[in-house]
């Protein structure tokens, strides 16, 4: 049986070791796993720091032969110890490294559904008197947001229906709901609070639910009063 200097035996070698030692393949795998852990534990602190620095600078790439030779000269470790330590350290969670990798991956990630909803809602509120985009605007919105024309039409149809449902709210009731909305840190009302709002506003539960549903997606002038990024599309 050949010697595997990286402490990662092949499947055939695992089977041969299991027969020779009277263990199962799973027990053999466990033994090598523990052996790799022990080997990593014996890495001196200065060498561990050097390896950790290298991993942070090269989060996804294994070292080339030249880089490995440089690490051997820096750490005074042999090739097996370096391979094992790097392998185990990559498996260990590292918040800083994970954050950098996530930031790198997120550069080309498209907007989320919530971002899209917010952009569409901003446009809808800016054109509340005539909330019907032209054919040109409907064609630009899908390409800018990664949606189909059918999805854009469905969104505006639902927004128009929701708006009709809340149109019948009298100004006094709307003021009472707005006041409650702000005083409760923009959170939706509980069942008990909803009963109280029904008694204050003389509205039914469905109308109150529709009002809060629309209000949650309406930009708060205290936090957001900027639709330049959407206007620039037109």
Coordinates of C-alpha atoms in Angstrom, one line a residue:
X1 CA 0.0 0.0 0.0
X2 CA 1.4 3.4 -1.0
X3 CA 2.1 6.1 1.5
X4 CA -0.1 9.2 1.3
X5 CA 1.9 12.2 2.6
X6 CA -1.1 14.5 2.8
X7 CA -3.0 12.4 5.3
X8 CA -5.8 11.9 2.8
X9 CA -5.9 8.2 1.8
X10 CA -7.7 7.2 -1.3
X11 CA -10.9 5.1 -1.2
X12 CA -8.8 2.0 -2.0
X13 CA -6.3 2.7 0.7
X14 CA -9.1 3.3 3.2
X15 CA -10.5 -0.1 2.3
X16 CA -7.1 -1.8 2.7
X17 CA -6.5 -0.1 6.1
X18 CA -9.9 -1.1 7.3
X19 CA -9.2 -4.8 6.5
X20 CA -5.7 -4.6 8.0
X21 CA -6.8 -3.0 11.2
X22 CA -10.2 -4.7 11.7
X23 CA -12.0 -1.3 11.5
X24 CA -14.8 0.0 9.3
X25 CA -14.1 2.5 6.6
X26 CA -16.0 5.1 8.6
X27 CA -13.7 4.5 11.6
X28 CA -10.6 4.8 9.4
X29 CA -11.9 8.2 8.0
X30 CA -12.5 9.3 11.6
X31 CA -9.0 8.4 12.6
X32 CA -7.4 10.4 9.8
X33 CA -9.7 13.3 10.6
X34 CA -8.5 13.3 14.2
X35 CA -4.9 12.9 13.0
X36 CA -5.2 16.0 10.8
X37 CA -6.6 18.0 13.7
X38 CA -3.7 16.9 15.9
X39 CA -1.2 17.9 13.3
X40 CA -2.7 21.3 12.9
X41 CA -2.7 21.8 16.7
X42 CA 1.1 21.4 16.8
X43 CA 1.6 24.4 14.4
X44 CA 3.6 27.1 16.4
X45 CA 1.7 30.5 16.9
X46 CA 4.1 32.4 14.6
X47 CA 3.6 29.9 11.8
X48 CA -0.2 29.8 12.4
X49 CA -0.3 33.6 12.0
X50 CA 1.6 33.4 8.8
X51 CA -0.7 30.8 7.4
X52 CA -3.8 32.7 8.6
X53 CA -2.5 35.8 6.9
X54 CA -1.9 33.9 3.6
X55 CA -5.5 32.5 3.7
X56 CA -7.0 35.9 4.3
X57 CA -5.1 37.2 1.3
X58 CA -6.0 34.2 -0.8
X59 CA -9.4 33.1 0.5
X60 CA -10.3 30.8 -2.5
X61 CA -7.1 29.7 -4.1
X62 CA -4.7 26.9 -2.9
X63 CA -1.0 27.8 -2.9
X64 CA 1.0 27.1 -6.0
X65 CA 4.3 25.2 -5.7
X66 CA 6.2 28.4 -5.6
X67 CA 3.9 29.9 -2.9
X68 CA 4.1 26.6 -0.9
X69 CA 7.9 26.7 -1.0
X70 CA 7.8 30.3 0.3
X71 CA 5.4 29.3 3.1
X72 CA 7.8 26.4 4.0
X73 CA 10.7 28.9 4.3
X74 CA 8.6 31.4 6.4
X75 CA 7.0 28.9 8.8
X76 CA 9.7 26.2 9.0
X77 CA 6.9 23.6 8.5
X78 CA 7.0 20.7 6.1
X79 CA 4.7 20.4 3.1
X80 CA 2.3 18.0 4.9
X81 CA 1.9 20.3 7.9
X82 CA 1.2 23.2 5.6
X83 CA -1.3 21.3 3.4
X84 CA -3.1 20.0 6.5
X85 CA -3.2 23.3 8.3
X86 CA -4.4 25.3 5.3
X87 CA -7.1 22.7 4.6
X88 CA -8.4 22.7 8.2
X89 CA -8.2 26.5 8.5
X90 CA -10.4 26.9 5.3
X91 CA -13.0 24.7 6.9
X92 CA -13.0 26.8 10.1
X93 CA -15.5 29.7 10.1
X94 CA -13.8 33.1 9.9
X95 CA -16.2 36.1 10.2
X96 CA -13.9 38.6 8.6
X97 CA -13.0 36.3 5.7
X98 CA -16.6 35.3 5.2
X99 CA -17.7 38.9 5.1
X100 CA -15.1 39.8 2.5
X101 CA -16.2 36.8 0.3
X102 CA -19.9 37.8 0.7
X103 CA -19.1 41.4 -0.2
X104 CA -17.3 40.2 -3.3
X105 CA -20.2 37.9 -4.3
X106 CA -22.8 40.6 -3.7
X107 CA -21.2 43.1 -6.2
X108 CA -23.2 41.7 -9.1
X109 CA -26.3 40.5 -7.2
X110 CA -29.5 42.0 -8.6
X111 CA -31.9 44.0 -6.3
X112 CA -34.1 41.9 -4.0
X113 CA -37.9 41.7 -4.4
X114 CA -38.2 44.2 -1.5
X115 CA -35.9 46.7 -3.3
X116 CA -38.0 46.3 -6.5
X117 CA -41.2 46.8 -4.6
X118 CA -39.9 49.9 -3.0
X119 CA -38.8 51.4 -6.3
X120 CA -42.1 50.7 -7.9
X121 CA -44.0 52.1 -4.9
X122 CA -41.9 55.3 -5.1
X123 CA -42.8 55.7 -8.8
X124 CA -46.5 54.9 -8.0
X125 CA -46.6 57.6 -5.3
X126 CA -44.9 60.2 -7.5
X127 CA -47.6 59.6 -10.1
X128 CA -50.6 59.1 -7.8
X129 CA -52.8 61.4 -9.8
X130 CA -52.3 59.2 -12.9
X131 CA -50.6 56.0 -11.7
X132 CA -50.5 54.3 -15.1
X133 CA -47.0 54.1 -16.7
X134 CA -46.8 54.7 -20.5
X135 CA -45.8 51.9 -22.9
X136 CA -42.3 53.3 -22.9
X137 CA -42.1 53.4 -19.1
X138 CA -43.4 49.9 -18.9
X139 CA -40.8 48.7 -21.3
X140 CA -38.0 50.5 -19.4
X141 CA -39.0 49.2 -15.9
X142 CA -38.6 45.5 -16.6
X143 CA -35.1 45.9 -18.2
X144 CA -34.0 48.1 -15.3
X145 CA -35.3 45.7 -12.6
X146 CA -34.9 42.3 -14.2
X147 CA -38.6 41.7 -14.3
X148 CA -40.9 40.8 -17.2
X149 CA -43.5 43.2 -18.6
X150 CA -46.2 40.8 -17.4
X151 CA -44.8 41.1 -13.8
X152 CA -44.8 44.9 -14.0
X153 CA -48.4 45.0 -15.2
X154 CA -49.5 42.7 -12.5
X155 CA -47.8 44.8 -9.8
X156 CA -49.5 48.0 -11.0
X157 CA -52.8 46.3 -11.3
X158 CA -52.6 45.1 -7.7
X159 CA -51.4 48.5 -6.5
X160 CA -54.4 50.2 -8.2
X161 CA -56.8 47.7 -6.6
X162 CA -55.2 48.3 -3.1
X163 CA -55.4 52.0 -3.6
X164 CA -59.2 51.8 -4.4
X165 CA -59.7 49.8 -1.2
X166 CA -58.2 52.5 0.9
X167 CA -59.7 55.5 -1.0
X168 CA -62.8 55.4 1.2
X169 CA -60.8 56.1 4.4
X170 CA -62.0 59.6 5.8
X171 CA -59.3 62.1 6.6
X172 CA -60.0 61.9 10.3
X173 CA -59.6 58.2 10.3
X174 CA -56.5 58.4 8.1
X175 CA -54.9 60.9 10.6
X176 CA -55.7 58.5 13.5
X177 CA -54.1 55.6 11.7
X178 CA -51.1 57.6 10.6
X179 CA -50.6 58.8 14.2
X180 CA -50.8 55.3 15.5
X181 CA -48.4 54.1 12.8
X182 CA -45.7 56.6 13.8
X183 CA -46.2 56.2 17.6
X184 CA -45.7 52.4 17.3
X185 CA -42.3 52.5 15.5
X186 CA -44.0 51.6 12.1
X187 CA -45.1 48.2 13.4
X188 CA -48.4 46.7 12.4
X189 CA -51.1 46.5 15.1
X190 CA -51.9 43.4 17.1
X191 CA -55.4 42.0 17.3
X192 CA -56.2 43.9 20.5
X193 CA -54.8 47.2 19.0
X194 CA -56.8 46.6 15.9
X195 CA -60.0 46.4 17.9
X196 CA -59.1 49.7 19.5
X197 CA -58.5 51.3 16.1
X198 CA -61.8 50.0 14.8
X199 CA -63.6 51.8 17.7
X200 CA -61.6 55.0 17.1
X201 CA -61.9 55.2 13.3
X202 CA -65.3 53.5 12.7
X203 CA -63.6 51.4 9.9
X204 CA -63.9 47.7 9.4
X205 CA -60.9 45.4 9.9
X206 CA -60.3 44.8 6.2
X207 CA -60.1 48.5 5.5
X208 CA -57.6 48.9 8.4
X209 CA -55.5 46.0 7.1
X210 CA -55.4 47.4 3.6
X211 CA -54.4 50.8 4.9
X212 CA -51.5 49.4 6.9
X213 CA -50.5 47.2 4.0
X214 CA -50.3 50.2 1.7
X215 CA -48.7 52.5 4.3
X216 CA -45.9 50.1 5.1
X217 CA -44.7 50.3 1.4
X218 CA -45.2 54.0 1.1
X219 CA -41.9 55.9 1.6
X220 CA -41.7 57.7 4.9
X221 CA -40.8 61.4 4.2
X222 CA -38.7 61.4 7.3
X223 CA -36.5 58.7 5.9
X224 CA -36.8 58.7 2.1
X225 CA -37.6 61.5 -0.2
X226 CA -35.4 60.6 -3.2
X227 CA -36.5 59.0 -6.4
X228 CA -33.8 60.4 -8.7
X229 CA -32.5 56.8 -9.4
X230 CA -35.9 55.8 -10.7
X231 CA -36.5 59.1 -12.6
X232 CA -33.2 58.7 -14.4
X233 CA -34.6 55.7 -16.2
X234 CA -37.2 57.8 -18.0

